[in-house]
Short mmCIF file of C-alpha atoms in Angstrom, two decimals:
data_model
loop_
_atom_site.label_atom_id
_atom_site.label_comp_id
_atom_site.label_asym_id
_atom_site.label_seq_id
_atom_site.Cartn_x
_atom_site.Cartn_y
_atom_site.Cartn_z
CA UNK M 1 236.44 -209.13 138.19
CA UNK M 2 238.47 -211.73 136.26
CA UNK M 3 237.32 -215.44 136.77
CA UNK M 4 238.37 -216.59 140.06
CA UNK M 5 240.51 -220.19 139.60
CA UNK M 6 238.92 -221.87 142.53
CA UNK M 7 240.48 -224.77 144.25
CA UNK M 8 237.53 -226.90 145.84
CA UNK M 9 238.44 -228.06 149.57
CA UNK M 10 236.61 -230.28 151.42
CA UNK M 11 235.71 -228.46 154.37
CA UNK M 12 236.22 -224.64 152.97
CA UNK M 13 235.70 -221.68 155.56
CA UNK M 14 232.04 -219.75 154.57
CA UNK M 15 230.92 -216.75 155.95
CA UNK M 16 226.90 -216.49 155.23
CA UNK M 17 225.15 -213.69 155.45
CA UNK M 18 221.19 -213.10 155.94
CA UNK M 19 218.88 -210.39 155.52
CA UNK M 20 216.04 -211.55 153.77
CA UNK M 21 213.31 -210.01 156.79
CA UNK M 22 213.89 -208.40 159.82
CA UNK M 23 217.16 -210.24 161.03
CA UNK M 24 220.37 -209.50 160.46
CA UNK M 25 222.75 -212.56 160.51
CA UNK M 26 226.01 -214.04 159.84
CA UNK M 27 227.44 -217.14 160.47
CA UNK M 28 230.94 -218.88 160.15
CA UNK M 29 230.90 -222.47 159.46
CA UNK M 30 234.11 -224.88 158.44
CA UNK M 31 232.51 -228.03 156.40
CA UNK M 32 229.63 -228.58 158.58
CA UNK M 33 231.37 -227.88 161.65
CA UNK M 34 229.09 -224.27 162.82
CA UNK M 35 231.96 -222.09 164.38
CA UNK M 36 229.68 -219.17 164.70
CA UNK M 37 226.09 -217.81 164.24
CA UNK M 38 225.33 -214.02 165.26
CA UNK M 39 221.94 -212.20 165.14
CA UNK M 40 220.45 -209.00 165.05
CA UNK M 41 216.66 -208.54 164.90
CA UNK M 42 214.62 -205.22 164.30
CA UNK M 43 211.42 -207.75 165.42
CA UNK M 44 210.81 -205.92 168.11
CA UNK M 45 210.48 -202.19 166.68
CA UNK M 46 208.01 -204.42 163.54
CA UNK M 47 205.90 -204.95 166.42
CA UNK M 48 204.43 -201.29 167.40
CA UNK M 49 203.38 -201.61 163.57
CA UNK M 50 202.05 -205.35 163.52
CA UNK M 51 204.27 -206.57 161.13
CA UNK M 52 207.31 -206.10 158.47
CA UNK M 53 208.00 -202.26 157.94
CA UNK M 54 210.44 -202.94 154.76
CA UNK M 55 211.71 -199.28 154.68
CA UNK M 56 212.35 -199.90 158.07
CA UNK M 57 214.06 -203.52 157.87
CA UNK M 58 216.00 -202.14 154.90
CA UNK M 59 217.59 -199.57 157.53
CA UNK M 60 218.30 -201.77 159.97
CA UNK M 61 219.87 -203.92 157.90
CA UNK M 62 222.41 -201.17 156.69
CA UNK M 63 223.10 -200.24 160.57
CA UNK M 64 224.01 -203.66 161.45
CA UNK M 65 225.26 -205.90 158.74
CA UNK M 66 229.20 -204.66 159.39
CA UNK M 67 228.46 -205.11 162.58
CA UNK M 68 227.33 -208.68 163.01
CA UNK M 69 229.86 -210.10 160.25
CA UNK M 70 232.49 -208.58 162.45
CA UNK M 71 230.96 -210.34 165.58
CA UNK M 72 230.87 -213.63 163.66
CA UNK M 73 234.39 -213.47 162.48
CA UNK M 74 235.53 -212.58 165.86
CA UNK M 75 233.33 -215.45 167.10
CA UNK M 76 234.59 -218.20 164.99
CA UNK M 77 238.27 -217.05 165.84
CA UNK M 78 238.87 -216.40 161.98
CA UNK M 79 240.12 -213.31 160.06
CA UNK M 80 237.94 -212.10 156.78
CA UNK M 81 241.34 -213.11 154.90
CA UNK M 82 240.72 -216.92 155.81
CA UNK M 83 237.31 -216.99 154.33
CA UNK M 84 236.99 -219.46 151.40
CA UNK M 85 233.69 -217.86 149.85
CA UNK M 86 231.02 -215.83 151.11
CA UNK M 87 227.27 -217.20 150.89
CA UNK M 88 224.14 -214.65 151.16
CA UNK M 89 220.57 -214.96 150.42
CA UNK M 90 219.40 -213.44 146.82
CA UNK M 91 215.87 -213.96 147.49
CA UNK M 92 213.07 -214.79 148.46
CA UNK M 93 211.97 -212.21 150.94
CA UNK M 94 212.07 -208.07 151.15
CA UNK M 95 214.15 -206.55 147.98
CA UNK M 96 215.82 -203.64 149.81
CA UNK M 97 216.44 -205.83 152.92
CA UNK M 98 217.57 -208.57 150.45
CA UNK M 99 220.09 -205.86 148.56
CA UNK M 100 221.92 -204.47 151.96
CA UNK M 101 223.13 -208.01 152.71
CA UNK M 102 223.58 -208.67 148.88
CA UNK M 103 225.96 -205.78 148.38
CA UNK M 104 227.56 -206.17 151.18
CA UNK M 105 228.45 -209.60 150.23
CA UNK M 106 229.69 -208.56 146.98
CA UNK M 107 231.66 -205.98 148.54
CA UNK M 108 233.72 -208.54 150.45
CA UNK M 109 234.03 -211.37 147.87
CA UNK M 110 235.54 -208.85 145.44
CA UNK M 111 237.77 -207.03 147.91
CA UNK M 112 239.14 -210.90 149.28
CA UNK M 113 238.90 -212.16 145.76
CA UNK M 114 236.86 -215.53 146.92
CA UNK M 115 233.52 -216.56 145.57
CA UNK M 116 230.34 -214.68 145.93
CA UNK M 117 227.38 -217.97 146.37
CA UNK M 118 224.37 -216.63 146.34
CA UNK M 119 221.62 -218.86 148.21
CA UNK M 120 217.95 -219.54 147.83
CA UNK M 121 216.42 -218.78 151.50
CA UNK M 122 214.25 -221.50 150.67
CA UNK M 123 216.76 -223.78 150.33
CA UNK M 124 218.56 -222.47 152.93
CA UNK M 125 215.58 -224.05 155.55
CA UNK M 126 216.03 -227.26 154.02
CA UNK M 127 219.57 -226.79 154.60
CA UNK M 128 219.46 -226.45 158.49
CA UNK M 129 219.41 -230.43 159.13
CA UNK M 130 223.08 -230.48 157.67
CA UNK M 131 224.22 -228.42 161.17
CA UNK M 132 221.88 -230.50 163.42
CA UNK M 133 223.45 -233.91 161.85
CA UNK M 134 226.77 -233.46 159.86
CA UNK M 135 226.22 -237.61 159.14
CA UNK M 136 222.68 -236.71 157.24
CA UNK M 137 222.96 -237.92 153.70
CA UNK M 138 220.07 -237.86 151.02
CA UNK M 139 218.00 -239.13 150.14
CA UNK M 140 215.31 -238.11 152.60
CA UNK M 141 211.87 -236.64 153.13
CA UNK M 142 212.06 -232.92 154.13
CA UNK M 143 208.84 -230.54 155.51
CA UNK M 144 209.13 -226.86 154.62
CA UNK M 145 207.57 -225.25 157.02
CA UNK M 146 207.57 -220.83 156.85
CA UNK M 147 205.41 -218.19 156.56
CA UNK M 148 206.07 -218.51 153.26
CA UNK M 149 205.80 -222.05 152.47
CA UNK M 150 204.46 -225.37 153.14
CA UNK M 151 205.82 -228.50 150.67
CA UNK M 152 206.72 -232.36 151.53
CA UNK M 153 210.03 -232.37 149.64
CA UNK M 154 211.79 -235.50 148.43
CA UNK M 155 215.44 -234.93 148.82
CA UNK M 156 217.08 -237.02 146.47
CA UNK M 157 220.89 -235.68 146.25
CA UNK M 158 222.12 -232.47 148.11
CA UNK M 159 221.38 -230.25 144.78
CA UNK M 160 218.38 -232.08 143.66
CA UNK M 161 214.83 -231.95 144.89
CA UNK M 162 211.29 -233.08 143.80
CA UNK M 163 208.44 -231.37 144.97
CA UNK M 164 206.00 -233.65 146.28
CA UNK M 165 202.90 -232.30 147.60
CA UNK M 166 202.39 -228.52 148.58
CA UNK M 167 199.88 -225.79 149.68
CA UNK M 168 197.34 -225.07 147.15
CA UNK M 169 196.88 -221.35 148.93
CA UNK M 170 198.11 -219.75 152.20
CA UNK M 171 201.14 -220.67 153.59
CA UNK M 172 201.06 -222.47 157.43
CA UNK M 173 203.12 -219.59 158.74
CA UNK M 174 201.12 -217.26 157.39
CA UNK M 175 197.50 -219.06 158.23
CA UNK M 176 198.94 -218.46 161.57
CA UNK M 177 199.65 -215.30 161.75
CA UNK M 178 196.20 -214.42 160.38
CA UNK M 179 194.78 -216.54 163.67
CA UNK M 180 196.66 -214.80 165.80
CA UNK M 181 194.99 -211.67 164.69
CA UNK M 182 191.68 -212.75 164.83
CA UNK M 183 192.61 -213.76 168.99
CA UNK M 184 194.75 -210.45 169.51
CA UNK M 185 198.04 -211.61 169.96
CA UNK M 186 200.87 -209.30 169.03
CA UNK M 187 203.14 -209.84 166.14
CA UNK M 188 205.00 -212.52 165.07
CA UNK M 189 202.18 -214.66 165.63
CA UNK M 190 203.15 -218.14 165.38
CA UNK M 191 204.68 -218.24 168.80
CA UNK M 192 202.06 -216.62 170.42
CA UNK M 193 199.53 -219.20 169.30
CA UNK M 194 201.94 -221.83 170.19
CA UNK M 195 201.43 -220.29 174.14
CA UNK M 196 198.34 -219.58 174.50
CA UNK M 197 197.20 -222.94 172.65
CA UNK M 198 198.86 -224.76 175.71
CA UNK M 199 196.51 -223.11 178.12
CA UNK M 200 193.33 -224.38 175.91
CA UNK M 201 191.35 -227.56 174.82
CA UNK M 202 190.91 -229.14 171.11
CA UNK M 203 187.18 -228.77 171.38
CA UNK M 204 186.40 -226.18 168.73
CA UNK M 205 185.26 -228.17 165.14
CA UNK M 206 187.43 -227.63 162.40
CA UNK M 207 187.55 -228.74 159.17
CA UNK M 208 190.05 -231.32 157.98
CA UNK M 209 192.16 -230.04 155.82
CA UNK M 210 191.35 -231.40 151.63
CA UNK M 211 189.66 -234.69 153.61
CA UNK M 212 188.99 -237.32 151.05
CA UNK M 213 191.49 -235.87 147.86
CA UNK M 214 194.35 -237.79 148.94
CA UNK M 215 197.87 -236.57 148.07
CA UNK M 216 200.56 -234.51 149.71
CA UNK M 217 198.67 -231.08 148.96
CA UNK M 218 197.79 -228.56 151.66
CA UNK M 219 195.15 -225.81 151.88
CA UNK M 220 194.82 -223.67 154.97
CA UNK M 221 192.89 -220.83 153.52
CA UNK M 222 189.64 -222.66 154.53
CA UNK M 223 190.62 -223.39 158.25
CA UNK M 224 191.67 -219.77 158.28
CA UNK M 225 188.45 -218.44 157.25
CA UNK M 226 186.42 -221.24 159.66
CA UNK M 227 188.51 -219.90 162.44
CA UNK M 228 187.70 -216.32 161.94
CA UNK M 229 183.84 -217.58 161.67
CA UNK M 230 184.10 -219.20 164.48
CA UNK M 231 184.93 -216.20 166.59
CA UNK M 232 182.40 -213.73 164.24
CA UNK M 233 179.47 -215.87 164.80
CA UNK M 234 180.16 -216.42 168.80
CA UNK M 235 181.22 -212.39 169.05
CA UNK M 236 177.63 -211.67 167.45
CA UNK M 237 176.03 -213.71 169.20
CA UNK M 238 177.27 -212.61 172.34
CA UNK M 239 178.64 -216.06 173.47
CA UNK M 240 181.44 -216.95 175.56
CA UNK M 241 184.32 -218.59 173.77
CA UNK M 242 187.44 -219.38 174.40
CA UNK M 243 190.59 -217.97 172.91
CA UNK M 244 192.88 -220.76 173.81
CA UNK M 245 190.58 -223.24 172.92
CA UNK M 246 190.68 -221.90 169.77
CA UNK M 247 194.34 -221.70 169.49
CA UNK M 248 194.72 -225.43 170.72
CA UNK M 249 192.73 -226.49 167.89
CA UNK M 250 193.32 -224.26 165.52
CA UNK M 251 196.92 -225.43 165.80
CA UNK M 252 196.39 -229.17 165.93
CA UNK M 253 194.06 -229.15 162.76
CA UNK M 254 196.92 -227.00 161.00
CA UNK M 255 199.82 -229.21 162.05
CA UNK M 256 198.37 -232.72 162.49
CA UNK M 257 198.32 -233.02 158.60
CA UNK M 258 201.74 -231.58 158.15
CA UNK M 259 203.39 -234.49 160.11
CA UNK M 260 200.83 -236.92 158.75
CA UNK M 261 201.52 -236.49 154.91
CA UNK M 262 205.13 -236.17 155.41
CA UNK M 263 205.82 -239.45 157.22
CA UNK M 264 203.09 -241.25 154.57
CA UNK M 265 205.74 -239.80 151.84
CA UNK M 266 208.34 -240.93 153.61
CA UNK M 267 206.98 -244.87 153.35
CA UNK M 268 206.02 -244.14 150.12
CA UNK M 269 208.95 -243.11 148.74
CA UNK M 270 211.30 -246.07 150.96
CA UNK M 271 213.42 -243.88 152.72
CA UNK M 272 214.54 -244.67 156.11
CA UNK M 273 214.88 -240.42 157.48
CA UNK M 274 212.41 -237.34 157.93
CA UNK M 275 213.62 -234.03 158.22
CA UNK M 276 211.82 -230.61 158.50
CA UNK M 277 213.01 -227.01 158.32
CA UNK M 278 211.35 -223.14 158.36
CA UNK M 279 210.36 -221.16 160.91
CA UNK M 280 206.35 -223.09 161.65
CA UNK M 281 209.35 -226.10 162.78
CA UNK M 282 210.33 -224.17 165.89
CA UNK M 283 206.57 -225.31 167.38
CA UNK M 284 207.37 -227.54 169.96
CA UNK M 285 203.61 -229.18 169.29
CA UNK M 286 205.10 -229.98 165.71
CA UNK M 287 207.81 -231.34 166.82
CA UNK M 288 206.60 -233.50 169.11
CA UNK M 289 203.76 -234.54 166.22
CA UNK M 290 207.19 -235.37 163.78
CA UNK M 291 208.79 -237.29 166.47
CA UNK M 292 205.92 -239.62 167.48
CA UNK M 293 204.37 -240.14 163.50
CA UNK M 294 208.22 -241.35 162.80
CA UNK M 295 208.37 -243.28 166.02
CA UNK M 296 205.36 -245.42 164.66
CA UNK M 297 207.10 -245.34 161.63
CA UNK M 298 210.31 -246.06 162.48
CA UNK M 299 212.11 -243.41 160.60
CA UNK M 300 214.49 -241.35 161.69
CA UNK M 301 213.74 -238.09 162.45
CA UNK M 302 216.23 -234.28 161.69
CA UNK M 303 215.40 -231.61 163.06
CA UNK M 304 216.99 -228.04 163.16
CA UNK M 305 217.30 -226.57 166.44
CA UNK M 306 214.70 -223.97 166.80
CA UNK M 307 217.04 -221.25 166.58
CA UNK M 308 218.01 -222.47 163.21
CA UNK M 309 214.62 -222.79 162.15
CA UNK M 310 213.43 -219.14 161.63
CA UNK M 311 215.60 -216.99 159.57
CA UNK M 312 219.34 -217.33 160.40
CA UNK M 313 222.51 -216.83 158.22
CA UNK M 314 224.00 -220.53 159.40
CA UNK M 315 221.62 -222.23 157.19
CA UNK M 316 222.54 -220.04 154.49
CA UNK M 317 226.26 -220.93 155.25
CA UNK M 318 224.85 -224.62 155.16
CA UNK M 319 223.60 -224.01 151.30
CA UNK M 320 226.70 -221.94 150.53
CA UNK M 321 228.50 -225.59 151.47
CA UNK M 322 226.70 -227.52 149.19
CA UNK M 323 227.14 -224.66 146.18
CA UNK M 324 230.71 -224.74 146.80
CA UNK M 325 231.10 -228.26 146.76
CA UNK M 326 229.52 -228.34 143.13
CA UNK M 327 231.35 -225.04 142.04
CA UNK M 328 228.12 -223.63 141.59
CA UNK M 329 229.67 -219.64 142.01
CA UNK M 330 227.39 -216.44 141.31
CA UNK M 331 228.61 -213.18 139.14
CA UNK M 332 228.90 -210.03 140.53
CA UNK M 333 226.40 -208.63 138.75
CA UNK M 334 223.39 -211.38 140.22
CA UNK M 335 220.00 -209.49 141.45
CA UNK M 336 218.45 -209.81 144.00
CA UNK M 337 214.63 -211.63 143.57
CA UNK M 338 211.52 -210.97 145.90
CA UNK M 339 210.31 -214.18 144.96
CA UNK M 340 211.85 -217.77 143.78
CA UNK M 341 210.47 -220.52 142.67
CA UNK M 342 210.46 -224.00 145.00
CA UNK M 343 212.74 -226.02 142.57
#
């Protein structure tokens, strides 16, 4: 295709599309303004295998992706022909599920002759705040928060980042859903910790999470492992425990530090705002950690809604926004990537 001659609006019409997992999403969003936001998850059939079938989240993908850009057009009230570019995820996350969106996105930039943007799904979470508060301006202090990733990001412009502290091994999301196998609770497993953590006590010891090094650094491999001791030694000893105690305190030693180091790098750095995004950001105990660490603080705190914390195609939109706005376009011919860097 011949090089598009883009004129740059203001508040341009984006369709964004998502596959990177097991949800299939679109979203229509004008500037910041979210018109629509339409979902299709296979989560339930990845269940009866405890996780992420990619062969079968590729297929599900292809089944539904005309479908739900067709429901978020109609949504938003907008023909395809309106559309000012079309954002989708390139990566991180499953390459076949990552290609059906892809090409599909491709497909419909070329056909309408608009620009293809193709958007960092990591960058898409920190996106999220932009919908929740269309006044949010940088520079702030973001948490990334997936099964994926955990990182206290200083924002400084929307296209530049520093990474300031990060996990040194498994991901919170994923130190989670580890737990949640150890106690027996069905897949995903972050929100099924969240639940049955409400029922329990903080009374199991856990170890603090790099106590004494300092820095913005995480490491959760450790309190993964003392959990799953925990429960080994009292199973073979023939012990009562409890599960919910566990969870409670499983989750408090996880996410404690996660609000902790983010508001000290928010003092440290001088900026008056917190935000947060990825999926761990939907726990309401998080949330409610964020909330009273920047109270004390007296920073402002963004947060996504929880819907547009785990994977959805209006953060993606969100990102798409912020490409356009810098004429950062993609080529026809870009790849999709399992993995991506946090840059």
């Amino acid at each position: 295709m011949a090089q598009l001659s883009v004129k740059i609006k203001e508040n341009p019409l984006i369709l964004g599309i998502e596959s990177s997992c097991d949800e299939t999403a679109a979203a229509v969003i004008r500037g910041r303004e979210l018109l629509s936001d339409e979902i299709v998850s296979s989560a339930s059939v990845q269940a009866r295998f405890g996780g992420v079938v990619p062969e079968i989240a590729s297929r599900a993908h292809t089944d539904a992706v005309d479908e739900v850009v067709a429901r978020a057009l109609k949504s938003a009230g907008v023909e395809k022909e309106e559309l000012d570019a079309v954002a989708v995820t390139y990566g991180a996350g499953l390459l076949g599920a990552l290609l059906v969106g892809l090409s599909f996105a491709k497909g419909l930039a070329y056909g309408l002759r608009i620009p293809l943007i193709g958007v960092s799904h990591i960058r898409g979470h920190l996106a999220a705040c932009y919908l929740e508060d269309r006044e949010l301006t940088p520079p702030y202090v973001s948490l990334l928060a997936s099964g994926g990733h955990t990182a206290v990001i200083h924002v400084k412009t929307e296209t530049e980042f520093k990474l300031v502290g990060a996990t040194r091994d498994d991901a919170v999301g994923e130190a989670f859903d580890k737990v949640a196998r150890v106690l027996s609770l069905p897949y995903p497993g972050g929100p099924h910790v969240e639940k049955l953590a409400r029922e329990g006590e903080n009374s199991v010891p856990l170890p603090k999470m790099l106590k004494g090094l300092g820095g913005y650094d995480f490491s959760y491999s450790g309190l993964k492992t003392a959990v799953i001791n925990y429960v080994h030694g009292k199973e073979q000893k023939g012990e009562t425990w409890s599960r919910a105690d566990v969870a409670c305190s499983f989750q408090r030693a996880a996410l404690d530090i996660l609000a902790e180091k983010t508001v000290e790098a928010a003092l440290e750095k001088g900026v008056n705002t917190v935000a947060a995004g990825g999926g761990v950001v939907a726990n309401g105990y998080l949330r409610e950690k964020l909330a009273a660490e920047c109270e004390r603080a007296g920073l402002k705190l963004v947060l996504p809604s929880r819907r547009h914390c785990t994977d959805n195609a209006a953060m993606i939109a969100a990102e798409g926004l912020i490409r356009y706005r810098a004429g950062d376009f993609s080529p026809l011919s870009l790849n999709a990537q399992a993995s991506i860097p946090l840059r």
